[in-house]
Amino acid sequence: MDFKPYVLMLFGNALLTTVICCVVVGAILLREYRPTILRLKRERSDKR
Amino acid sequence: MNITLTIFIAVLAAYVIVAAGLTRFIKNRDDFYVMGEQGSTLLLTGTLAATFLSAVTLMGIAGISYSEGPLVIGALGSFGAWLGTLIAVVWIGRKMKAMECRTMMDFFDRRFNNKWVSVVALILMVIGLLGYGIIQLIGAGLVLAEIIDVPFPVIIIAFTFALMVFCSLSGMYGVVYTDTMMFFTMLAIAFVISPMLIGQAGMENLRGLSDSLPGYWTLAGANDRALSWSISQFLVWILFFACTPALVSRVFPAKNDFVILKVAVIGVFFAPAMQLMVYLAAGAMQVIQPGIEPADRAMIVGFMDHTNPVLAGVGLAGLMASIMSTASTLFVLTGFALARDLYEKLFEKKLDEKRSVLAGRISQVIVSIIVCVIAIARPAGIYWISIYAGSIFAVAWLPTIVAAMKWRRASAPAVLACMLVGSISFITLGELERHELISYPAGIDNLMMAFALGTITLIVMCLAFKPSGYEIERFEEMKGQRMSEITIGRFLDADSTGATLIREYRRVWMALIAMLVVAGGLWGYLFVQLGL
């Protein structure tokens, strides 16, 4: 096996970009939307 | 008529017909400037990715990947561009959208309400957009003229005519829809043609390039570039992409916050996906046909000589798309700046909706004529401007925008001083080095120094000058403006049960998980093939 560390860096950075993006977007969803979504879900289940 | 010329005409005609058909959607200025805020995830992902992938990727950086190795720019420089795009969309663009900005100039106007700030920001924007756009048009136009065997001025006239139709008839609608069409041809290059070229070369031979060209699969590359150069590339691209109007303004037509968040996840995935596939294909060309001169023709030789005629046509259309998508965005924004920010706001012309759209259209025609004349004449000055044009946003705008968004003490004199010191020192230090009057330590360049000088000036001036009552008021108001609150409010107004809001919320999570899986699969596969 001929491990090429810089190739890992190339594709690792590409993957890291998506991971960072998902973490940022996930944090926005959890912080800014989740409280409202949970409240709405609770209200809907109460009505049922 | 040869086949390449037929493709050239057919592709341009298709874009013009689509853009002309979209004219019926233009009813008011919001339709013209931000497509009535009706941008869907597909359209905005298309325009973001198409604007991101310019002729620089397909020719310049592909050429470096061909001759020195795909990692030289791909591993750090491009990584900076991807992260910069994320910042432009999720942070700067999203915040400006929450402030109901229609152009980036709206942000400066609303935050500071100072004519000098607006004038300097506007001048920098016009120089930055036109300088960067025209030089790309000239460079790629010259190559295209040679391939199609049509005189260069005819290519430029055809391009600028098409751009004039997109931009003047249907404004942002035309740009976004045609960008999305172009995005699909770029996808074909990245995911059909590039894998084909890589397949022809063979993974084993591609890996073996480091035997014939030592350093080919390293960060330093075959030419053994210094690590400081790679770090400098990372900084240049992240600072430039984070606040370039071409990317930030892609967010303004979004329908709602969920669209922005999905575009961030999907669009930012496509940035590395398209670029790295092209860089690897350029590496494959080194196996298939070494010795291509100049190296920036590597991908074009790949399309034309190593695929079938249909794919060669798609490749040519993709090359045209990479030129036009970036150019159309840069030129439409310049036109918006002249009509809306200069004529309507700075000259304080009160225009009704109809006249405002007309002013927008006229300014697009003016921009197209100016671009056409400069591109054909190719004055020496445009090459000089292009050295500094793109990066001027990084040194002059980025510190200003960050301070304006995050620091209560940001004031008009401080941001004005930052923009002037940043841009003037950037050019002066660059010229001193270019004329060999001064040399900088390894890894330090004029952009970094100008960025530091501008930022220090900004901090000192913010501490020295108190912000006005207006500026404090606007800062407090801006802090309260959130895209999430606006979106939640609009969704609940339309559907008080919240069912659609919950559905959209789930869809963003699904997009997020899907992109993680796709990215993990794609990059993992390529690493196993090339890195182990």
Coordinates of C-alpha atoms in Angstrom, one line a residue:
Chain A
M1 CA 0.0 0.0 0.0
D2 CA 1.4 3.4 -1.0
F3 CA -0.3 5.9 1.3
K4 CA -0.3 9.5 -0.1
P5 CA -0.9 11.9 2.8
Y6 CA -1.5 14.9 0.6
V7 CA -4.2 13.1 -1.4
L8 CA -5.9 12.5 1.9
M9 CA -5.6 16.3 2.5
L10 CA -7.2 17.0 -0.9
F11 CA -10.2 14.8 -0.5
G12 CA -10.3 15.4 3.3
N13 CA -10.7 19.1 2.8
A14 CA -13.5 18.5 0.2
L15 CA -15.3 16.3 2.7
L16 CA -14.6 18.8 5.5
T17 CA -16.2 21.5 3.5
T18 CA -19.5 19.6 3.4
V19 CA -19.1 18.6 7.1
I20 CA -18.6 22.2 8.2
C21 CA -21.5 23.3 6.0
C22 CA -23.8 20.7 7.6
V23 CA -22.7 21.5 11.1
V24 CA -23.3 25.3 10.5
V25 CA -26.7 24.6 8.9
G26 CA -27.6 22.0 11.5
A27 CA -26.8 24.5 14.3
I28 CA -29.0 27.2 12.7
L29 CA -31.9 24.7 12.4
L30 CA -31.5 23.6 16.1
R31 CA -31.0 27.1 17.5
E32 CA -33.4 29.1 15.4
Y33 CA -36.1 26.7 14.3
R34 CA -36.3 23.8 16.7
P35 CA -38.1 25.6 19.5
T36 CA -40.8 26.7 17.2
I37 CA -41.1 23.3 15.5
L38 CA -41.3 21.6 18.9
R39 CA -44.0 24.1 20.0
L40 CA -46.0 23.5 16.8
K41 CA -45.7 19.7 17.2
R42 CA -46.9 19.9 20.8
E43 CA -49.9 22.1 19.8
R44 CA -50.8 19.7 17.1
S45 CA -50.7 16.7 19.4
D46 CA -52.7 18.5 22.0
K47 CA -55.4 19.3 19.5
R48 CA -55.6 15.6 18.6
Chain B
M1 CA -20.4 25.6 -41.2
N2 CA -18.1 23.6 -38.9
I3 CA -19.6 21.7 -35.9
T4 CA -18.0 23.9 -33.3
L5 CA -19.4 27.0 -34.8
T6 CA -22.9 25.4 -35.0
I7 CA -22.7 24.5 -31.3
F8 CA -21.5 28.0 -30.4
I9 CA -24.5 29.6 -32.2
A10 CA -27.0 27.0 -31.0
V11 CA -26.0 27.4 -27.3
L12 CA -26.1 31.2 -27.5
A13 CA -29.4 31.2 -29.2
A14 CA -30.9 28.8 -26.6
Y15 CA -29.8 31.2 -23.7
V16 CA -31.2 34.2 -25.6
I17 CA -34.5 32.6 -26.3
V18 CA -35.0 31.5 -22.7
A19 CA -34.0 34.9 -21.3
A20 CA -36.4 36.6 -23.8
G21 CA -39.2 34.3 -22.7
L22 CA -38.7 35.3 -19.1
T23 CA -39.3 38.9 -19.8
R24 CA -43.0 38.4 -19.1
F25 CA -42.2 37.8 -15.4
I26 CA -40.8 41.3 -15.0
K27 CA -43.7 43.4 -13.6
N28 CA -41.8 45.5 -11.1
R29 CA -38.4 46.4 -9.8
D30 CA -38.3 43.5 -7.3
D31 CA -38.8 41.1 -10.2
F32 CA -36.0 42.7 -12.1
Y33 CA -33.5 42.9 -9.2
V34 CA -34.3 39.8 -7.1
M35 CA -36.7 37.8 -9.4
G36 CA -39.6 38.6 -7.1
E37 CA -37.8 36.6 -4.4
Q38 CA -39.1 33.4 -6.0
G39 CA -35.8 31.6 -6.3
S40 CA -36.1 27.9 -5.6
T41 CA -33.4 25.5 -4.3
L42 CA -32.6 24.2 -7.8
L43 CA -32.4 27.6 -9.4
L44 CA -30.2 29.1 -6.7
T45 CA -28.0 26.0 -6.5
G46 CA -27.6 26.3 -10.2
T47 CA -26.7 29.9 -10.3
L48 CA -24.3 29.7 -7.3
A49 CA -22.4 26.7 -8.7
A50 CA -22.3 28.1 -12.2
T51 CA -21.0 31.5 -11.0
F52 CA -18.5 29.7 -8.8
L53 CA -17.0 27.6 -11.7
S54 CA -15.4 30.2 -14.0
A55 CA -13.0 29.9 -16.9
V56 CA -10.2 30.2 -14.3
T57 CA -11.1 26.7 -13.1
L58 CA -11.5 25.2 -16.5
M59 CA -8.4 26.8 -18.0
G60 CA -6.0 28.4 -15.6
I61 CA -6.1 26.1 -12.6
A62 CA -6.8 23.1 -14.8
G63 CA -3.5 24.0 -16.5
I64 CA -1.6 24.1 -13.2
S65 CA -3.2 20.8 -12.2
Y66 CA -2.1 19.4 -15.6
S67 CA 1.5 20.5 -15.4
E68 CA 2.2 20.5 -11.6
G69 CA -0.4 18.3 -10.0
P70 CA -4.0 18.5 -8.9
L71 CA -3.1 19.3 -5.3
V72 CA -1.1 22.5 -5.9
I73 CA -4.2 24.7 -5.9
G74 CA -6.9 22.1 -5.2
A75 CA -5.7 21.1 -1.7
L76 CA -5.5 24.6 -0.1
G77 CA -6.3 27.4 -2.5
S78 CA -9.6 25.9 -3.6
F79 CA -10.4 24.8 0.0
G80 CA -10.3 28.6 0.8
A81 CA -12.7 29.3 -2.1
W82 CA -15.1 26.6 -0.8
L83 CA -15.1 27.9 2.7
G84 CA -15.4 31.5 1.4
T85 CA -18.5 30.5 -0.6
L86 CA -20.0 29.0 2.6
I87 CA -19.4 32.3 4.5
A88 CA -20.8 34.3 1.6
V89 CA -24.0 32.3 1.5
V90 CA -24.7 31.4 5.1
W91 CA -23.4 34.4 7.0
I92 CA -23.1 37.5 4.8
G93 CA -25.7 36.8 2.2
R94 CA -28.3 35.5 4.7
K95 CA -27.8 38.5 7.0
M96 CA -28.2 41.0 4.1
K97 CA -31.2 39.1 2.9
A98 CA -32.8 39.5 6.3
M99 CA -32.1 43.2 6.1
E100 CA -34.1 43.2 2.8
C101 CA -31.1 44.2 0.7
R102 CA -31.6 44.0 -3.0
T103 CA -28.0 44.7 -3.8
M104 CA -24.9 44.7 -1.6
M105 CA -24.8 48.4 -1.8
D106 CA -28.1 48.5 0.0
F107 CA -26.2 47.2 3.0
F108 CA -23.8 50.1 3.1
D109 CA -26.5 52.7 2.4
R110 CA -28.8 51.4 5.2
R111 CA -26.1 50.7 7.8
F112 CA -24.3 54.0 7.5
N113 CA -26.5 56.4 5.4
N114 CA -23.3 58.3 4.4
K115 CA -22.8 59.4 0.8
W116 CA -19.0 59.1 0.9
V117 CA -19.2 55.5 2.1
S118 CA -21.7 54.7 -0.6
V119 CA -19.7 56.4 -3.3
V120 CA -16.4 54.7 -2.4
A121 CA -18.1 51.3 -2.0
L122 CA -19.8 51.8 -5.4
I123 CA -16.6 52.8 -7.2
L124 CA -14.7 49.8 -5.7
M125 CA -17.6 47.5 -6.7
V126 CA -17.7 48.7 -10.3
I127 CA -14.0 48.4 -10.8
G128 CA -13.8 45.0 -9.1
L129 CA -16.7 43.5 -11.0
L130 CA -15.8 44.9 -14.4
G131 CA -12.1 44.4 -14.1
Y132 CA -12.5 40.8 -13.1
G133 CA -15.3 40.1 -15.6
I134 CA -13.8 41.7 -18.7
I135 CA -10.4 40.0 -18.3
Q136 CA -12.0 36.6 -18.1
L137 CA -14.1 37.4 -21.1
I138 CA -11.0 38.4 -23.1
G139 CA -8.9 35.4 -22.0
A140 CA -11.5 32.8 -22.7
G141 CA -12.8 34.6 -25.8
L142 CA -9.3 34.4 -27.4
V143 CA -9.2 30.7 -26.8
L144 CA -12.7 30.2 -28.1
A145 CA -12.0 32.3 -31.2
E146 CA -9.1 29.9 -32.0
I147 CA -11.2 26.7 -31.4
I148 CA -14.2 27.9 -33.4
D149 CA -12.0 29.7 -36.0
V150 CA -14.0 32.9 -35.8
P151 CA -12.4 36.4 -35.4
F152 CA -12.1 37.4 -31.7
P153 CA -14.2 40.6 -32.1
V154 CA -17.1 38.5 -33.5
I155 CA -16.9 36.2 -30.4
I156 CA -17.0 39.2 -28.1
I157 CA -19.9 40.9 -29.9
A158 CA -21.9 37.7 -29.9
F159 CA -21.2 37.2 -26.1
T160 CA -22.0 40.7 -25.1
F161 CA -25.1 40.7 -27.3
A162 CA -26.3 37.6 -25.5
L163 CA -25.4 39.0 -22.1
M164 CA -27.3 42.2 -23.0
V165 CA -30.4 40.2 -23.8
F166 CA -30.2 38.2 -20.5
C167 CA -29.5 41.2 -18.3
S168 CA -31.6 43.9 -19.9
L169 CA -34.7 42.0 -20.8
S170 CA -35.2 39.7 -17.8
G171 CA -32.7 41.0 -15.2
M172 CA -32.0 38.6 -12.4
Y173 CA -34.6 36.1 -13.8
G174 CA -32.6 35.8 -17.0
V175 CA -29.3 35.4 -15.2
V176 CA -30.5 32.8 -12.7
Y177 CA -32.4 30.7 -15.3
T178 CA -29.6 30.7 -17.9
D179 CA -27.0 30.1 -15.1
T180 CA -29.0 27.0 -14.1
M181 CA -29.0 25.8 -17.8
M182 CA -25.2 26.4 -17.8
F183 CA -24.8 24.5 -14.5
F184 CA -26.1 21.3 -16.2
T185 CA -23.5 21.6 -19.0
M186 CA -20.8 22.1 -16.3
L187 CA -22.1 19.0 -14.4
A188 CA -21.7 17.1 -17.7
I189 CA -18.0 18.2 -17.8
A190 CA -17.5 17.2 -14.1
F191 CA -19.4 14.0 -14.0
V192 CA -19.4 12.6 -17.6
I193 CA -16.4 14.0 -19.5
S194 CA -13.9 14.1 -16.6
P195 CA -14.6 10.5 -15.4
M196 CA -14.2 9.4 -19.0
L197 CA -10.8 11.1 -19.3
I198 CA -9.8 9.6 -15.9
G199 CA -11.0 6.2 -17.1
Q200 CA -9.0 6.5 -20.3
A201 CA -5.8 7.4 -18.4
G202 CA -6.5 4.6 -15.8
M203 CA -6.2 5.1 -12.0
E204 CA -2.9 3.2 -11.8
N205 CA -1.3 5.5 -14.4
L206 CA -2.7 8.5 -12.8
R207 CA -1.2 7.5 -9.4
G208 CA 2.1 6.7 -11.2
L209 CA 2.5 10.2 -12.4
S210 CA 4.6 10.9 -9.3
D211 CA 7.2 8.5 -10.8
S212 CA 7.8 10.5 -13.9
L213 CA 7.0 13.9 -12.3
P214 CA 8.3 13.8 -8.8
G215 CA 6.1 15.7 -6.4
Y216 CA 3.0 15.5 -8.7
W217 CA 0.8 14.2 -5.8
T218 CA 2.1 16.6 -3.2
L219 CA 1.1 20.0 -2.0
A220 CA 4.3 21.5 -3.5
G221 CA 3.6 19.9 -6.9
A222 CA 6.1 19.1 -9.6
N223 CA 7.6 22.6 -9.5
D224 CA 8.2 22.3 -5.7
R225 CA 6.3 25.4 -4.6
A226 CA 6.8 26.7 -1.1
L227 CA 4.3 25.9 1.6
S228 CA 3.9 29.6 2.2
W229 CA 2.6 30.0 -1.4
S230 CA -0.1 27.4 -0.7
I231 CA -1.1 29.1 2.5
S232 CA -1.2 32.5 0.7
Q233 CA -3.5 31.0 -1.9
F234 CA -5.8 29.7 0.8
L235 CA -6.0 33.2 2.3
V236 CA -6.5 35.0 -1.0
W237 CA -9.4 32.7 -2.1
I238 CA -11.2 32.6 1.3
L239 CA -11.0 36.4 1.7
F240 CA -12.1 37.1 -1.9
F241 CA -15.0 34.6 -2.1
A242 CA -16.4 35.4 1.4
C243 CA -17.6 38.9 0.3
T244 CA -17.6 39.0 -3.5
P245 CA -20.9 40.3 -4.7
A246 CA -21.1 37.6 -7.4
L247 CA -21.7 35.0 -4.7
V248 CA -23.3 37.0 -1.9
S249 CA -26.0 38.3 -4.2
R250 CA -27.0 34.8 -5.2
V251 CA -28.9 34.6 -1.9
F252 CA -31.1 37.7 -2.5
P253 CA -33.6 36.0 -4.9
A254 CA -34.3 33.1 -2.4
K255 CA -37.9 32.4 -1.6
N256 CA -37.2 31.8 2.1
D257 CA -34.6 30.8 4.6
F258 CA -35.0 27.1 4.0
V259 CA -34.0 27.6 0.3
I260 CA -30.8 29.5 1.5
L261 CA -29.9 26.7 3.9
K262 CA -30.5 24.0 1.3
V263 CA -28.5 26.0 -1.3
A264 CA -25.7 26.3 1.3
V265 CA -25.5 22.5 1.8
I266 CA -26.0 21.4 -1.8
G267 CA -24.4 24.3 -3.7
V268 CA -21.3 24.3 -1.5
F269 CA -21.0 20.5 -2.1
F270 CA -20.9 21.1 -5.9
A271 CA -18.1 23.7 -5.6
P272 CA -15.4 21.0 -4.7
A273 CA -17.2 18.3 -6.6
M274 CA -17.0 20.1 -9.9
Q275 CA -13.6 21.6 -9.3
L276 CA -11.8 18.5 -8.1
M277 CA -13.2 16.3 -10.9
V278 CA -11.8 18.9 -13.4
Y279 CA -8.4 19.0 -11.7
L280 CA -8.2 15.2 -11.7
A281 CA -9.2 15.1 -15.4
A282 CA -6.5 17.6 -16.1
G283 CA -4.1 15.2 -14.3
A284 CA -5.5 12.4 -16.5
M285 CA -4.6 14.5 -19.6
Q286 CA -1.0 14.4 -18.4
V287 CA -1.1 10.6 -18.8
I288 CA -3.1 10.7 -22.1
Q289 CA -1.2 13.5 -23.8
P290 CA 1.8 15.0 -22.1
G291 CA 3.4 18.1 -23.4
I292 CA 0.3 20.2 -24.2
E293 CA 1.4 23.9 -24.6
P294 CA 0.1 26.2 -23.2
A295 CA -1.0 24.0 -20.3
D296 CA -4.3 25.9 -19.8
R297 CA -5.6 24.2 -23.0
A298 CA -5.3 20.8 -21.4
M299 CA -9.1 20.4 -20.8
I300 CA -10.0 21.8 -24.1
V301 CA -7.7 19.3 -25.9
G302 CA -9.3 16.6 -23.7
F303 CA -12.8 17.6 -24.9
M304 CA -12.0 18.1 -28.5
D305 CA -9.5 15.2 -29.2
H306 CA -10.3 12.5 -26.6
T307 CA -14.1 12.3 -26.4
N308 CA -16.7 11.6 -29.1
P309 CA -18.2 14.6 -31.1
V310 CA -21.3 14.8 -28.9
L311 CA -19.3 15.1 -25.7
A312 CA -16.8 17.5 -27.5
G313 CA -19.8 19.7 -28.2
V314 CA -21.0 19.5 -24.5
G315 CA -17.5 20.3 -23.4
L316 CA -17.4 23.4 -25.7
A317 CA -20.9 24.4 -24.4
G318 CA -19.5 24.0 -20.8
L319 CA -16.5 26.1 -21.6
M320 CA -18.9 28.8 -22.9
A321 CA -21.1 28.4 -19.8
S322 CA -18.1 28.9 -17.5
I323 CA -17.3 32.2 -19.2
M324 CA -20.9 33.4 -19.5
S325 CA -22.3 32.5 -16.2
T326 CA -19.6 34.4 -14.3
A327 CA -19.7 37.2 -16.8
S328 CA -23.5 37.6 -16.7
T329 CA -23.5 37.8 -12.9
L330 CA -20.7 40.3 -12.8
F331 CA -22.2 42.5 -15.5
V332 CA -25.8 42.3 -14.2
L333 CA -24.5 43.5 -10.8
T334 CA -22.6 46.3 -12.4
G335 CA -25.8 47.4 -14.2
F336 CA -27.8 47.2 -11.0
A337 CA -25.1 49.4 -9.3
L338 CA -25.4 52.0 -12.0
A339 CA -29.2 52.1 -12.2
R340 CA -30.3 51.5 -8.6
D341 CA -27.3 52.5 -6.4
L342 CA -25.9 55.4 -8.5
Y343 CA -28.8 56.9 -10.5
E344 CA -31.8 56.2 -8.2
K345 CA -30.2 56.4 -4.7
L346 CA -27.1 58.6 -4.9
F347 CA -28.6 61.1 -7.4
E348 CA -31.9 60.8 -5.4
K349 CA -34.1 60.2 -8.4
K350 CA -37.6 59.1 -7.4
L351 CA -38.8 56.6 -10.1
D352 CA -42.0 54.7 -10.2
E353 CA -41.8 50.9 -10.7
K354 CA -42.0 51.0 -14.5
R355 CA -39.3 53.7 -14.9
S356 CA -37.1 52.0 -12.4
V357 CA -37.2 48.8 -14.5
L358 CA -36.5 50.9 -17.6
A359 CA -33.5 52.6 -15.9
G360 CA -32.3 49.1 -15.0
R361 CA -32.6 47.9 -18.6
I362 CA -30.9 51.0 -20.0
S363 CA -28.0 50.6 -17.6
Q364 CA -27.6 46.9 -18.7
V365 CA -27.3 48.0 -22.3
I366 CA -24.7 50.7 -21.4
V367 CA -22.7 48.1 -19.4
S368 CA -22.8 45.7 -22.3
I369 CA -21.6 48.3 -24.8
I370 CA -18.8 49.4 -22.4
V371 CA -17.7 45.7 -21.9
C372 CA -17.8 45.1 -25.6
V373 CA -15.7 48.1 -26.5
I374 CA -13.1 47.5 -23.8
A375 CA -12.9 43.7 -24.6
I376 CA -12.3 44.3 -28.3
A377 CA -9.9 47.2 -27.8
R378 CA -8.0 45.4 -25.1
P379 CA -6.3 48.5 -23.7
A380 CA -3.2 47.9 -21.6
G381 CA -5.0 49.5 -18.6
I382 CA -7.5 46.6 -18.3
Y383 CA -4.7 44.1 -17.8
W384 CA -3.4 46.4 -15.0
I385 CA -6.8 46.7 -13.4
S386 CA -7.3 43.0 -13.5
I387 CA -4.3 42.4 -11.3
Y388 CA -6.1 44.1 -8.5
A389 CA -9.8 43.9 -9.4
G390 CA -11.0 40.6 -8.0
S391 CA -9.1 40.9 -4.7
I392 CA -10.2 44.4 -4.0
F393 CA -13.3 43.1 -2.3
A394 CA -11.2 41.1 0.2
V395 CA -9.1 44.1 1.3
A396 CA -11.6 46.8 1.1
W397 CA -15.0 45.3 1.8
L398 CA -14.6 42.2 4.0
P399 CA -13.2 44.0 7.2
T400 CA -15.9 46.7 6.6
I401 CA -18.8 44.3 6.3
V402 CA -17.7 42.1 9.2
A403 CA -17.3 45.2 11.5
A404 CA -20.6 46.7 10.3
M405 CA -22.4 43.4 11.1
K406 CA -20.8 42.6 14.4
W407 CA -19.4 45.7 16.0
R408 CA -21.6 48.4 17.5
R409 CA -18.8 51.0 17.3
A410 CA -18.5 50.7 13.5
S411 CA -18.9 54.2 12.1
A412 CA -18.9 55.8 8.6
P413 CA -15.4 57.5 9.1
A414 CA -14.0 54.1 10.2
V415 CA -15.3 52.1 7.3
L416 CA -14.4 54.8 4.8
A417 CA -10.8 54.9 6.1
C418 CA -10.7 51.1 6.0
M419 CA -11.9 50.9 2.4
L420 CA -9.4 53.6 1.3
V421 CA -6.4 52.3 3.2
G422 CA -7.1 48.7 2.2
S423 CA -7.5 49.4 -1.5
I424 CA -4.8 52.0 -1.9
S425 CA -2.2 50.1 0.1
F426 CA -3.1 46.9 -1.8
I427 CA -2.3 48.6 -5.1
T428 CA 0.7 50.6 -3.9
L429 CA 2.4 47.6 -2.3
G430 CA 1.6 45.5 -5.3
E431 CA 3.1 48.0 -7.7
L432 CA 6.3 48.4 -5.5
E433 CA 6.8 44.7 -5.7
R434 CA 6.0 44.5 -9.4
H435 CA 8.6 47.1 -10.3
E436 CA 11.1 45.3 -8.0
L437 CA 11.5 48.3 -5.7
I438 CA 10.7 46.1 -2.7
S439 CA 10.5 42.4 -1.9
Y440 CA 8.4 40.7 0.8
P441 CA 9.3 37.7 3.0
A442 CA 8.3 34.3 1.7
G443 CA 4.6 33.7 2.2
I444 CA 3.7 37.4 2.7
D445 CA 2.1 39.3 -0.1
N446 CA 0.5 42.6 -0.7
L447 CA -3.0 41.3 -0.2
M448 CA -2.2 40.1 3.3
M449 CA -0.5 43.3 4.2
A450 CA -3.3 45.5 2.8
F451 CA -5.9 43.4 4.6
A452 CA -4.0 43.8 7.9
L453 CA -3.5 47.6 7.3
G454 CA -7.1 48.1 6.5
T455 CA -8.3 46.1 9.5
I456 CA -5.9 48.0 11.9
T457 CA -7.1 51.3 10.5
L458 CA -10.7 50.2 11.0
I459 CA -10.2 49.2 14.6
V460 CA -8.3 52.4 15.4
M461 CA -10.9 54.6 13.8
C462 CA -13.8 52.8 15.4
L463 CA -12.2 53.4 18.8
A464 CA -11.4 57.0 17.9
F465 CA -14.8 58.0 16.5
K466 CA -18.1 57.4 18.2
P467 CA -20.8 56.0 16.0
S468 CA -23.7 58.4 15.3
G469 CA -27.2 57.9 16.8
Y470 CA -28.4 56.7 13.4
E471 CA -25.6 54.1 13.2
I472 CA -26.4 52.7 16.7
E473 CA -30.1 52.6 16.0
R474 CA -29.5 50.7 12.7
F475 CA -27.1 48.3 14.4
E476 CA -29.7 47.4 17.1
E477 CA -32.4 47.1 14.4
M478 CA -30.1 44.9 12.3
K479 CA -29.4 42.6 15.2
G480 CA -33.1 41.9 15.5
Q481 CA -33.5 41.1 11.8
R482 CA -33.3 37.3 11.4
M483 CA -34.1 35.3 8.3
S484 CA -35.4 32.5 10.5
E485 CA -38.0 34.8 12.2
I486 CA -39.1 36.3 8.9
T487 CA -39.5 32.8 7.4
I488 CA -41.3 31.3 10.4
G489 CA -43.7 34.3 10.4
R490 CA -44.4 34.0 6.6
F491 CA -45.0 30.2 6.8
L492 CA -47.3 30.5 9.8
D493 CA -49.3 33.4 8.1
A494 CA -49.9 31.1 5.1
D495 CA -50.6 28.0 7.2
S496 CA -51.3 28.5 10.9
T497 CA -51.1 24.7 11.7
G498 CA -47.4 24.9 10.9
A499 CA -47.6 21.7 8.8
T500 CA -45.7 23.3 5.8
L501 CA -43.1 24.8 8.2
I502 CA -42.4 21.4 9.8
R503 CA -42.2 19.8 6.4
E504 CA -39.7 22.3 5.1
Y505 CA -37.7 22.0 8.3
R506 CA -37.5 18.2 7.8
R507 CA -36.5 18.6 4.1
V508 CA -33.5 20.7 5.1
W509 CA -32.4 18.0 7.5
M510 CA -32.9 15.4 4.8
A511 CA -30.8 17.4 2.3
L512 CA -28.1 17.8 4.9
I513 CA -27.9 14.0 5.6
A514 CA -28.1 13.2 1.9
M515 CA -25.2 15.5 1.1
L516 CA -23.1 14.1 3.9
V517 CA -23.6 10.6 2.6
V518 CA -22.9 11.6 -1.0
A519 CA -19.8 13.6 -0.1
G520 CA -18.5 10.8 2.2
G521 CA -19.0 8.3 -0.6
L522 CA -17.5 10.4 -3.4
W523 CA -14.4 11.6 -1.6
G524 CA -13.9 8.3 0.2
Y525 CA -14.0 6.4 -3.1
L526 CA -11.5 8.8 -4.8
F527 CA -9.2 8.7 -1.8
V528 CA -9.1 4.9 -1.8
Q529 CA -8.4 4.9 -5.6
L530 CA -5.7 7.5 -5.6
G531 CA -4.4 7.9 -2.1
L532 CA -3.8 4.3 -0.9

